[in-house]
Amino acid sequence: MTTRTAPPRGATARKPARQGFPPWKKRWFRNSSRIWLKRYNRNFARATKADMLVLDAGAGPAPFRGLFGHARYESADFKQYRDDQTYVCDVADIPVEDGRFDRVVFNQVLEHLPDPSAALRELCRVTKPGGQIICTCPLYYEEHQKPYDFFRYTRFALNKLFADAGFVVQKVDWMEGYLGTVGYQFEGMHRHLPRAAPADWSFWKARRTELLLQSTRAIGLLFAGLYYKLDAEWKFTGAGYPKNYVVIASKPE
């Protein structure tokens, strides 16, 4: 049965990524972060027993629901994304008793919450003693779902936020390697660099500039796909920084 409560103030619907890209370009720009996100959630699901109750907090369309098909599953979001969504509510105010859930899944939501501390305290409240949470969130990513995009998180901030909320942090991992970050930077070059120089520039200055821009855009297109593919096979963490972090934490017994 769906429990309906008022959506959080300032909430907005999720938007599909890469709107307007032709199909071949979407296939080429197969973001390795999404591959790693699924891998981490799959591993979390494999460690979830059949009798455990899972909360997918900020679930949206619940893309990883199938991974938890062997367990009992409930979902929460401010908007009714699916007919079988369990709770329509603010994730900082979930209408359930204390200690209801054995596992909490919290993917790519934390950056969109104006009060992340309140949300984490609430998720700790509804987690059983000994229960676990997986949380993924960005360190390096462009603004999205504007204007409801508030924060980016270092590993130090995540350790503090989860500890202050009452969790014991077991690990904070890079979700993808630095090669995935580089792929994303190349994709940004292709997507965001202008095609033309200012109209009031001289002919030769404009042509030189446009040659540089178009060459860089073409290189960005090629290298983004190559680096994404490489990152999916080789998670390099020896230098640089990730796009996202993964937190695995537990509630003390």
PDB file of C-alpha atoms in Angstrom:
ATOM      1  CA  MET A   1       0.000   0.000   0.000  1.00  0.00           C
ATOM      2  CA  THR A   2       1.370   3.416  -0.953  1.00  0.00           C
ATOM      3  CA  THR A   3       1.736   5.974   1.807  1.00  0.00           C
ATOM      4  CA  ARG A   4       1.354   9.521   0.461  1.00  0.00           C
ATOM      5  CA  THR A   5       2.746  12.579   2.163  1.00  0.00           C
ATOM      6  CA  ALA A   6       3.523  16.044   0.848  1.00  0.00           C
ATOM      7  CA  PRO A   7       6.597  16.304  -1.385  1.00  0.00           C
ATOM      8  CA  PRO A   8       9.587  18.212  -0.001  1.00  0.00           C
ATOM      9  CA  ARG A   9       9.639  21.928  -0.600  1.00  0.00           C
ATOM     10  CA  GLY A  10      11.507  22.771  -3.786  1.00  0.00           C
ATOM     11  CA  ALA A  11      11.447  19.216  -5.126  1.00  0.00           C
ATOM     12  CA  THR A  12      11.580  18.637  -8.850  1.00  0.00           C
ATOM     13  CA  ALA A  13      11.286  15.680 -11.179  1.00  0.00           C
ATOM     14  CA  ARG A  14      14.388  13.912 -12.422  1.00  0.00           C
ATOM     15  CA  LYS A  15      15.362  14.598 -16.004  1.00  0.00           C
ATOM     16  CA  PRO A  16      16.768  12.018 -18.392  1.00  0.00           C
ATOM     17  CA  ALA A  17      20.480  12.415 -19.039  1.00  0.00           C
ATOM     18  CA  ARG A  18      21.928  13.536 -22.373  1.00  0.00           C
ATOM     19  CA  GLN A  19      18.696  14.735 -23.904  1.00  0.00           C
ATOM     20  CA  GLY A  20      18.959  15.336 -27.643  1.00  0.00           C
ATOM     21  CA  PHE A  21      21.933  13.044 -28.303  1.00  0.00           C
ATOM     22  CA  PRO A  22      21.521  10.763 -31.344  1.00  0.00           C
ATOM     23  CA  PRO A  23      21.397   7.030 -30.499  1.00  0.00           C
ATOM     24  CA  TRP A  24      24.889   6.284 -31.812  1.00  0.00           C
ATOM     25  CA  LYS A  25      26.388   9.005 -29.638  1.00  0.00           C
ATOM     26  CA  LYS A  26      24.547   7.737 -26.544  1.00  0.00           C
ATOM     27  CA  ARG A  27      26.049   4.311 -27.195  1.00  0.00           C
ATOM     28  CA  TRP A  28      29.529   5.798 -27.656  1.00  0.00           C
ATOM     29  CA  PHE A  29      29.213   7.919 -24.528  1.00  0.00           C
ATOM     30  CA  ARG A  30      28.405   4.887 -22.391  1.00  0.00           C
ATOM     31  CA  ASN A  31      29.298   6.463 -19.091  1.00  0.00           C
ATOM     32  CA  SER A  32      31.503   4.082 -17.110  1.00  0.00           C
ATOM     33  CA  SER A  33      30.144   5.574 -13.875  1.00  0.00           C
ATOM     34  CA  ARG A  34      26.827   3.888 -14.600  1.00  0.00           C
ATOM     35  CA  ILE A  35      28.586   0.581 -15.119  1.00  0.00           C
ATOM     36  CA  TRP A  36      30.395   0.901 -11.774  1.00  0.00           C
ATOM     37  CA  LEU A  37      27.198   2.079 -10.057  1.00  0.00           C
ATOM     38  CA  LYS A  38      25.440  -1.092 -11.127  1.00  0.00           C
ATOM     39  CA  ARG A  39      28.402  -3.233 -10.043  1.00  0.00           C
ATOM     40  CA  TYR A  40      28.436  -1.755  -6.541  1.00  0.00           C
ATOM     41  CA  ASN A  41      24.683  -2.154  -6.172  1.00  0.00           C
ATOM     42  CA  ARG A  42      24.856  -5.711  -7.471  1.00  0.00           C
ATOM     43  CA  ASN A  43      27.476  -6.584  -4.857  1.00  0.00           C
ATOM     44  CA  PHE A  44      25.376  -4.939  -2.140  1.00  0.00           C
ATOM     45  CA  ALA A  45      22.351  -6.927  -3.310  1.00  0.00           C
ATOM     46  CA  ARG A  46      24.294 -10.189  -3.292  1.00  0.00           C
ATOM     47  CA  ALA A  47      25.119  -9.594   0.370  1.00  0.00           C
ATOM     48  CA  THR A  48      21.419  -9.002   1.119  1.00  0.00           C
ATOM     49  CA  LYS A  49      19.598 -12.078   2.410  1.00  0.00           C
ATOM     50  CA  ALA A  50      16.182 -13.171   1.179  1.00  0.00           C
ATOM     51  CA  ASP A  51      14.389 -12.349   4.427  1.00  0.00           C
ATOM     52  CA  MET A  52      15.808  -8.819   4.642  1.00  0.00           C
ATOM     53  CA  LEU A  53      13.712  -5.703   4.056  1.00  0.00           C
ATOM     54  CA  VAL A  54      15.310  -3.150   1.712  1.00  0.00           C
ATOM     55  CA  LEU A  55      14.488   0.555   1.418  1.00  0.00           C
ATOM     56  CA  ASP A  56      15.373   2.255  -1.866  1.00  0.00           C
ATOM     57  CA  ALA A  57      15.435   5.885  -0.696  1.00  0.00           C
ATOM     58  CA  GLY A  58      15.044   8.486  -3.428  1.00  0.00           C
ATOM     59  CA  ALA A  59      14.403   5.579  -5.764  1.00  0.00           C
ATOM     60  CA  GLY A  60      13.025   7.479  -8.754  1.00  0.00           C
ATOM     61  CA  PRO A  61      12.075   4.859 -11.373  1.00  0.00           C
ATOM     62  CA  ALA A  62      13.894   2.233  -9.254  1.00  0.00           C
ATOM     63  CA  PRO A  63      16.479   1.109 -11.842  1.00  0.00           C
ATOM     64  CA  PHE A  64      18.095  -1.377  -9.438  1.00  0.00           C
ATOM     65  CA  ARG A  65      14.926  -2.906  -8.049  1.00  0.00           C
ATOM     66  CA  GLY A  66      15.550  -6.103  -9.997  1.00  0.00           C
ATOM     67  CA  LEU A  67      18.838  -6.653  -8.160  1.00  0.00           C
ATOM     68  CA  PHE A  68      16.879  -7.031  -4.917  1.00  0.00           C
ATOM     69  CA  GLY A  69      14.176  -9.283  -6.337  1.00  0.00           C
ATOM     70  CA  HIS A  70      15.184 -12.046  -3.934  1.00  0.00           C
ATOM     71  CA  ALA A  71      14.564  -9.822  -0.885  1.00  0.00           C
ATOM     72  CA  ARG A  72      11.632  -7.781   0.420  1.00  0.00           C
ATOM     73  CA  TYR A  73      11.715  -4.343  -1.174  1.00  0.00           C
ATOM     74  CA  GLU A  74      10.145  -0.946  -0.471  1.00  0.00           C
ATOM     75  CA  SER A  75      10.830   2.392  -2.150  1.00  0.00           C
ATOM     76  CA  ALA A  76      10.443   6.057  -1.262  1.00  0.00           C
ATOM     77  CA  ASP A  77      10.588   9.293  -3.229  1.00  0.00           C
ATOM     78  CA  PHE A  78       8.872  12.669  -3.165  1.00  0.00           C
ATOM     79  CA  LYS A  79       7.003  11.876  -6.395  1.00  0.00           C
ATOM     80  CA  GLN A  80       5.083   8.801  -7.546  1.00  0.00           C
ATOM     81  CA  TYR A  81       7.486   7.405 -10.150  1.00  0.00           C
ATOM     82  CA  ARG A  82       5.950   3.918 -10.264  1.00  0.00           C
ATOM     83  CA  ASP A  83       2.546   2.502  -9.396  1.00  0.00           C
ATOM     84  CA  ASP A  84       4.183   0.107  -6.955  1.00  0.00           C
ATOM     85  CA  GLN A  85       6.232   2.760  -5.148  1.00  0.00           C
ATOM     86  CA  THR A  86       5.688   2.251  -1.418  1.00  0.00           C
ATOM     87  CA  TYR A  87       6.069   5.754   0.033  1.00  0.00           C
ATOM     88  CA  VAL A  88       5.597   9.200  -1.486  1.00  0.00           C
ATOM     89  CA  CYS A  89       7.447  11.348   1.018  1.00  0.00           C
ATOM     90  CA  ASP A  90      10.474  13.430   1.844  1.00  0.00           C
ATOM     91  CA  VAL A  91      13.425  11.128   2.585  1.00  0.00           C
ATOM     92  CA  ALA A  92      14.027  13.263   5.675  1.00  0.00           C
ATOM     93  CA  ASP A  93      10.575  12.282   6.973  1.00  0.00           C
ATOM     94  CA  ILE A  94       9.714   8.669   6.125  1.00  0.00           C
ATOM     95  CA  PRO A  95       6.425   7.501   7.684  1.00  0.00           C
ATOM     96  CA  VAL A  96       7.661   4.245   9.229  1.00  0.00           C
ATOM     97  CA  GLU A  97       8.699   3.023  12.654  1.00  0.00           C
ATOM     98  CA  ASP A  98      12.262   3.077  13.958  1.00  0.00           C
ATOM     99  CA  GLY A  99      14.547   0.274  12.808  1.00  0.00           C
ATOM    100  CA  ARG A 100      12.303  -1.044  10.036  1.00  0.00           C
ATOM    101  CA  PHE A 101      14.890  -1.770   7.316  1.00  0.00           C
ATOM    102  CA  ASP A 102      17.807  -4.192   7.115  1.00  0.00           C
ATOM    103  CA  ARG A 103      19.308  -2.486   4.076  1.00  0.00           C
ATOM    104  CA  VAL A 104      19.050   1.029   2.640  1.00  0.00           C
ATOM    105  CA  VAL A 105      19.932   1.935  -0.950  1.00  0.00           C
ATOM    106  CA  PHE A 106      20.606   5.647  -1.495  1.00  0.00           C
ATOM    107  CA  ASN A 107      21.916   6.330  -4.998  1.00  0.00           C
ATOM    108  CA  GLN A 108      22.753   9.780  -6.411  1.00  0.00           C
ATOM    109  CA  VAL A 109      20.314  11.618  -4.150  1.00  0.00           C
ATOM    110  CA  LEU A 110      22.408  13.294  -1.456  1.00  0.00           C
ATOM    111  CA  GLU A 111      23.552  16.189  -3.673  1.00  0.00           C
ATOM    112  CA  HIS A 112      19.917  17.171  -4.331  1.00  0.00           C
ATOM    113  CA  LEU A 113      18.914  17.562  -0.689  1.00  0.00           C
ATOM    114  CA  PRO A 114      19.069  21.023   0.896  1.00  0.00           C
ATOM    115  CA  ASP A 115      19.549  19.390   4.319  1.00  0.00           C
ATOM    116  CA  PRO A 116      21.610  16.210   3.805  1.00  0.00           C
ATOM    117  CA  SER A 117      22.279  15.832   7.521  1.00  0.00           C
ATOM    118  CA  ALA A 118      18.569  15.583   8.289  1.00  0.00           C
ATOM    119  CA  ALA A 119      18.093  12.961   5.577  1.00  0.00           C
ATOM    120  CA  LEU A 120      20.958  10.819   6.860  1.00  0.00           C
ATOM    121  CA  ARG A 121      19.695  11.035  10.436  1.00  0.00           C
ATOM    122  CA  GLU A 122      16.298   9.843   9.210  1.00  0.00           C
ATOM    123  CA  LEU A 123      17.821   6.978   7.239  1.00  0.00           C
ATOM    124  CA  CYS A 124      19.769   5.953  10.321  1.00  0.00           C
ATOM    125  CA  ARG A 125      16.560   6.061  12.357  1.00  0.00           C
ATOM    126  CA  VAL A 126      14.713   3.698  10.013  1.00  0.00           C
ATOM    127  CA  THR A 127      17.666   1.286   9.720  1.00  0.00           C
ATOM    128  CA  LYS A 128      17.792  -1.698  12.058  1.00  0.00           C
ATOM    129  CA  PRO A 129      20.752  -1.965  14.442  1.00  0.00           C
ATOM    130  CA  GLY A 130      23.357  -3.873  12.464  1.00  0.00           C
ATOM    131  CA  GLY A 131      21.726  -2.855   9.175  1.00  0.00           C
ATOM    132  CA  GLN A 132      23.688  -1.360   6.292  1.00  0.00           C
ATOM    133  CA  ILE A 133      23.371   1.505   3.829  1.00  0.00           C
ATOM    134  CA  ILE A 134      24.972   2.039   0.437  1.00  0.00           C
ATOM    135  CA  CYS A 135      25.176   5.659  -0.687  1.00  0.00           C
ATOM    136  CA  THR A 136      26.604   7.026  -3.926  1.00  0.00           C
ATOM    137  CA  CYS A 137      27.064  10.732  -4.636  1.00  0.00           C
ATOM    138  CA  PRO A 138      29.203  13.008  -6.810  1.00  0.00           C
ATOM    139  CA  LEU A 139      32.457  14.770  -6.136  1.00  0.00           C
ATOM    140  CA  TYR A 140      32.956  16.069  -9.693  1.00  0.00           C
ATOM    141  CA  TYR A 141      29.902  16.554 -11.890  1.00  0.00           C
ATOM    142  CA  GLU A 142      28.230  19.421 -13.714  1.00  0.00           C
ATOM    143  CA  GLU A 143      25.121  21.065 -12.314  1.00  0.00           C
ATOM    144  CA  HIS A 144      22.021  19.003 -13.058  1.00  0.00           C
ATOM    145  CA  GLN A 145      18.330  18.923 -12.143  1.00  0.00           C
ATOM    146  CA  LYS A 146      18.648  22.682 -11.745  1.00  0.00           C
ATOM    147  CA  PRO A 147      18.054  24.466  -9.450  1.00  0.00           C
ATOM    148  CA  TYR A 148      17.825  21.509  -7.054  1.00  0.00           C
ATOM    149  CA  ASP A 149      21.503  20.611  -7.091  1.00  0.00           C
ATOM    150  CA  PHE A 150      23.115  21.783  -3.883  1.00  0.00           C
ATOM    151  CA  PHE A 151      26.323  19.944  -2.958  1.00  0.00           C
ATOM    152  CA  ARG A 152      29.388  17.949  -4.008  1.00  0.00           C
ATOM    153  CA  TYR A 153      31.097  15.702  -1.458  1.00  0.00           C
ATOM    154  CA  THR A 154      34.689  14.893  -0.580  1.00  0.00           C
ATOM    155  CA  ARG A 155      35.429  11.654   1.250  1.00  0.00           C
ATOM    156  CA  PHE A 156      36.138  13.678   4.390  1.00  0.00           C
ATOM    157  CA  ALA A 157      32.706  15.302   4.255  1.00  0.00           C
ATOM    158  CA  LEU A 158      31.056  11.915   3.759  1.00  0.00           C
ATOM    159  CA  ASN A 159      32.861  10.379   6.710  1.00  0.00           C
ATOM    160  CA  LYS A 160      31.734  13.261   8.915  1.00  0.00           C
ATOM    161  CA  LEU A 161      28.133  13.365   7.654  1.00  0.00           C
ATOM    162  CA  PHE A 162      27.571   9.649   8.159  1.00  0.00           C
ATOM    163  CA  ALA A 163      29.286   9.568  11.547  1.00  0.00           C
ATOM    164  CA  ASP A 164      27.298  12.581  12.755  1.00  0.00           C
ATOM    165  CA  ALA A 165      24.079  10.866  11.611  1.00  0.00           C
ATOM    166  CA  GLY A 166      24.845   7.823  13.770  1.00  0.00           C
ATOM    167  CA  PHE A 167      26.336   5.423  11.222  1.00  0.00           C
ATOM    168  CA  VAL A 168      29.659   3.614  11.404  1.00  0.00           C
ATOM    169  CA  VAL A 169      31.436   4.087   8.084  1.00  0.00           C
ATOM    170  CA  GLN A 170      32.949   0.856   6.807  1.00  0.00           C
ATOM    171  CA  LYS A 171      34.434   2.235   3.614  1.00  0.00           C
ATOM    172  CA  VAL A 172      34.380   5.183   1.236  1.00  0.00           C
ATOM    173  CA  ASP A 173      35.438   4.041  -2.242  1.00  0.00           C
ATOM    174  CA  TRP A 174      35.981   5.763  -5.539  1.00  0.00           C
ATOM    175  CA  MET A 175      32.987   4.657  -7.598  1.00  0.00           C
ATOM    176  CA  GLU A 176      34.934   4.840 -10.847  1.00  0.00           C
ATOM    177  CA  GLY A 177      38.627   5.417 -11.522  1.00  0.00           C
ATOM    178  CA  TYR A 178      40.358   8.561 -12.728  1.00  0.00           C
ATOM    179  CA  LEU A 179      40.125   7.315 -16.318  1.00  0.00           C
ATOM    180  CA  GLY A 180      36.356   7.674 -16.020  1.00  0.00           C
ATOM    181  CA  THR A 181      36.787  11.244 -14.801  1.00  0.00           C
ATOM    182  CA  VAL A 182      39.025  11.979 -17.795  1.00  0.00           C
ATOM    183  CA  GLY A 183      36.419  10.459 -20.116  1.00  0.00           C
ATOM    184  CA  TYR A 184      33.817  12.761 -18.600  1.00  0.00           C
ATOM    185  CA  GLN A 185      36.089  15.774 -19.125  1.00  0.00           C
ATOM    186  CA  PHE A 186      36.566  14.839 -22.786  1.00  0.00           C
ATOM    187  CA  GLU A 187      32.799  14.415 -23.145  1.00  0.00           C
ATOM    188  CA  GLY A 188      32.354  17.889 -21.702  1.00  0.00           C
ATOM    189  CA  MET A 189      34.724  19.311 -24.318  1.00  0.00           C
ATOM    190  CA  HIS A 190      32.631  17.774 -27.079  1.00  0.00           C
ATOM    191  CA  ARG A 191      29.300  18.809 -25.603  1.00  0.00           C
ATOM    192  CA  HIS A 192      30.012  22.312 -24.368  1.00  0.00           C
ATOM    193  CA  LEU A 193      32.674  23.975 -26.520  1.00  0.00           C
ATOM    194  CA  PRO A 194      31.164  26.468 -28.981  1.00  0.00           C
ATOM    195  CA  ARG A 195      31.196  25.717 -32.689  1.00  0.00           C
ATOM    196  CA  ALA A 196      31.739  29.267 -33.901  1.00  0.00           C
ATOM    197  CA  ALA A 197      33.874  32.256 -32.943  1.00  0.00           C
ATOM    198  CA  PRO A 198      32.291  35.631 -32.111  1.00  0.00           C
ATOM    199  CA  ALA A 199      30.728  37.218 -35.189  1.00  0.00           C
ATOM    200  CA  ASP A 200      32.665  40.479 -34.841  1.00  0.00           C
ATOM    201  CA  TRP A 201      36.116  38.828 -34.990  1.00  0.00           C
ATOM    202  CA  SER A 202      38.291  39.183 -38.069  1.00  0.00           C
ATOM    203  CA  PHE A 203      38.020  36.423 -40.686  1.00  0.00           C
ATOM    204  CA  TRP A 204      41.373  34.760 -40.017  1.00  0.00           C
ATOM    205  CA  LYS A 205      41.169  35.073 -36.242  1.00  0.00           C
ATOM    206  CA  ALA A 206      37.709  33.487 -36.328  1.00  0.00           C
ATOM    207  CA  ARG A 207      38.808  30.666 -38.679  1.00  0.00           C
ATOM    208  CA  ARG A 208      41.836  29.795 -36.517  1.00  0.00           C
ATOM    209  CA  THR A 209      39.682  29.763 -33.413  1.00  0.00           C
ATOM    210  CA  GLU A 210      36.979  27.629 -35.035  1.00  0.00           C
ATOM    211  CA  LEU A 211      39.579  25.143 -36.266  1.00  0.00           C
ATOM    212  CA  LEU A 212      40.849  24.811 -32.685  1.00  0.00           C
ATOM    213  CA  LEU A 213      37.322  24.430 -31.310  1.00  0.00           C
ATOM    214  CA  GLN A 214      36.167  21.885 -33.886  1.00  0.00           C
ATOM    215  CA  SER A 215      39.376  19.860 -33.539  1.00  0.00           C
ATOM    216  CA  THR A 216      39.013  19.788 -29.761  1.00  0.00           C
ATOM    217  CA  ARG A 217      35.355  18.777 -30.025  1.00  0.00           C
ATOM    218  CA  ALA A 218      36.262  15.915 -32.373  1.00  0.00           C
ATOM    219  CA  ILE A 219      39.076  14.762 -30.074  1.00  0.00           C
ATOM    220  CA  GLY A 220      36.690  14.968 -27.125  1.00  0.00           C
ATOM    221  CA  LEU A 221      34.163  12.772 -28.916  1.00  0.00           C
ATOM    222  CA  LEU A 222      36.763  10.124 -29.727  1.00  0.00           C
ATOM    223  CA  PHE A 223      38.624  10.110 -26.419  1.00  0.00           C
ATOM    224  CA  ALA A 224      35.520  10.208 -24.199  1.00  0.00           C
ATOM    225  CA  GLY A 225      34.306   6.882 -25.533  1.00  0.00           C
ATOM    226  CA  LEU A 226      37.772   5.329 -25.375  1.00  0.00           C
ATOM    227  CA  TYR A 227      38.406   6.426 -21.785  1.00  0.00           C
ATOM    228  CA  TYR A 228      34.950   5.306 -20.653  1.00  0.00           C
ATOM    229  CA  LYS A 229      35.556   1.860 -22.131  1.00  0.00           C
ATOM    230  CA  LEU A 230      38.990   1.693 -20.515  1.00  0.00           C
ATOM    231  CA  ASP A 231      37.678   2.763 -17.108  1.00  0.00           C
ATOM    232  CA  ALA A 232      35.075  -0.004 -17.181  1.00  0.00           C
ATOM    233  CA  GLU A 233      37.949  -2.520 -17.378  1.00  0.00           C
ATOM    234  CA  TRP A 234      40.698  -0.762 -15.398  1.00  0.00           C
ATOM    235  CA  LYS A 235      39.761   1.211 -12.301  1.00  0.00           C
ATOM    236  CA  PHE A 236      42.849   3.382 -11.895  1.00  0.00           C
ATOM    237  CA  THR A 237      42.946   5.071  -8.473  1.00  0.00           C
ATOM    238  CA  GLY A 238      46.661   5.816  -8.131  1.00  0.00           C
ATOM    239  CA  ALA A 239      46.244   9.538  -8.842  1.00  0.00           C
ATOM    240  CA  GLY A 240      43.607  12.095  -9.741  1.00  0.00           C
ATOM    241  CA  TYR A 241      40.079  11.961  -8.351  1.00  0.00           C
ATOM    242  CA  PRO A 242      36.782  10.153  -9.008  1.00  0.00           C
ATOM    243  CA  LYS A 243      33.529  11.565 -10.280  1.00  0.00           C
ATOM    244  CA  ASN A 244      31.623   9.848  -7.472  1.00  0.00           C
ATOM    245  CA  TYR A 245      32.146   8.199  -4.110  1.00  0.00           C
ATOM    246  CA  VAL A 246      30.492   5.085  -2.691  1.00  0.00           C
ATOM    247  CA  VAL A 247      29.838   4.840   1.044  1.00  0.00           C
ATOM    248  CA  ILE A 248      29.100   1.575   2.835  1.00  0.00           C
ATOM    249  CA  ALA A 249      28.065   2.197   6.434  1.00  0.00           C
ATOM    250  CA  SER A 250      26.208   0.375   9.190  1.00  0.00           C
ATOM    251  CA  LYS A 251      24.067   1.282  12.170  1.00  0.00           C
ATOM    252  CA  PRO A 252      25.658   0.179  15.455  1.00  0.00           C
ATOM    253  CA  GLU A 253      24.063  -2.825  17.170  1.00  0.00           C
TER     254      GLU A 253
END
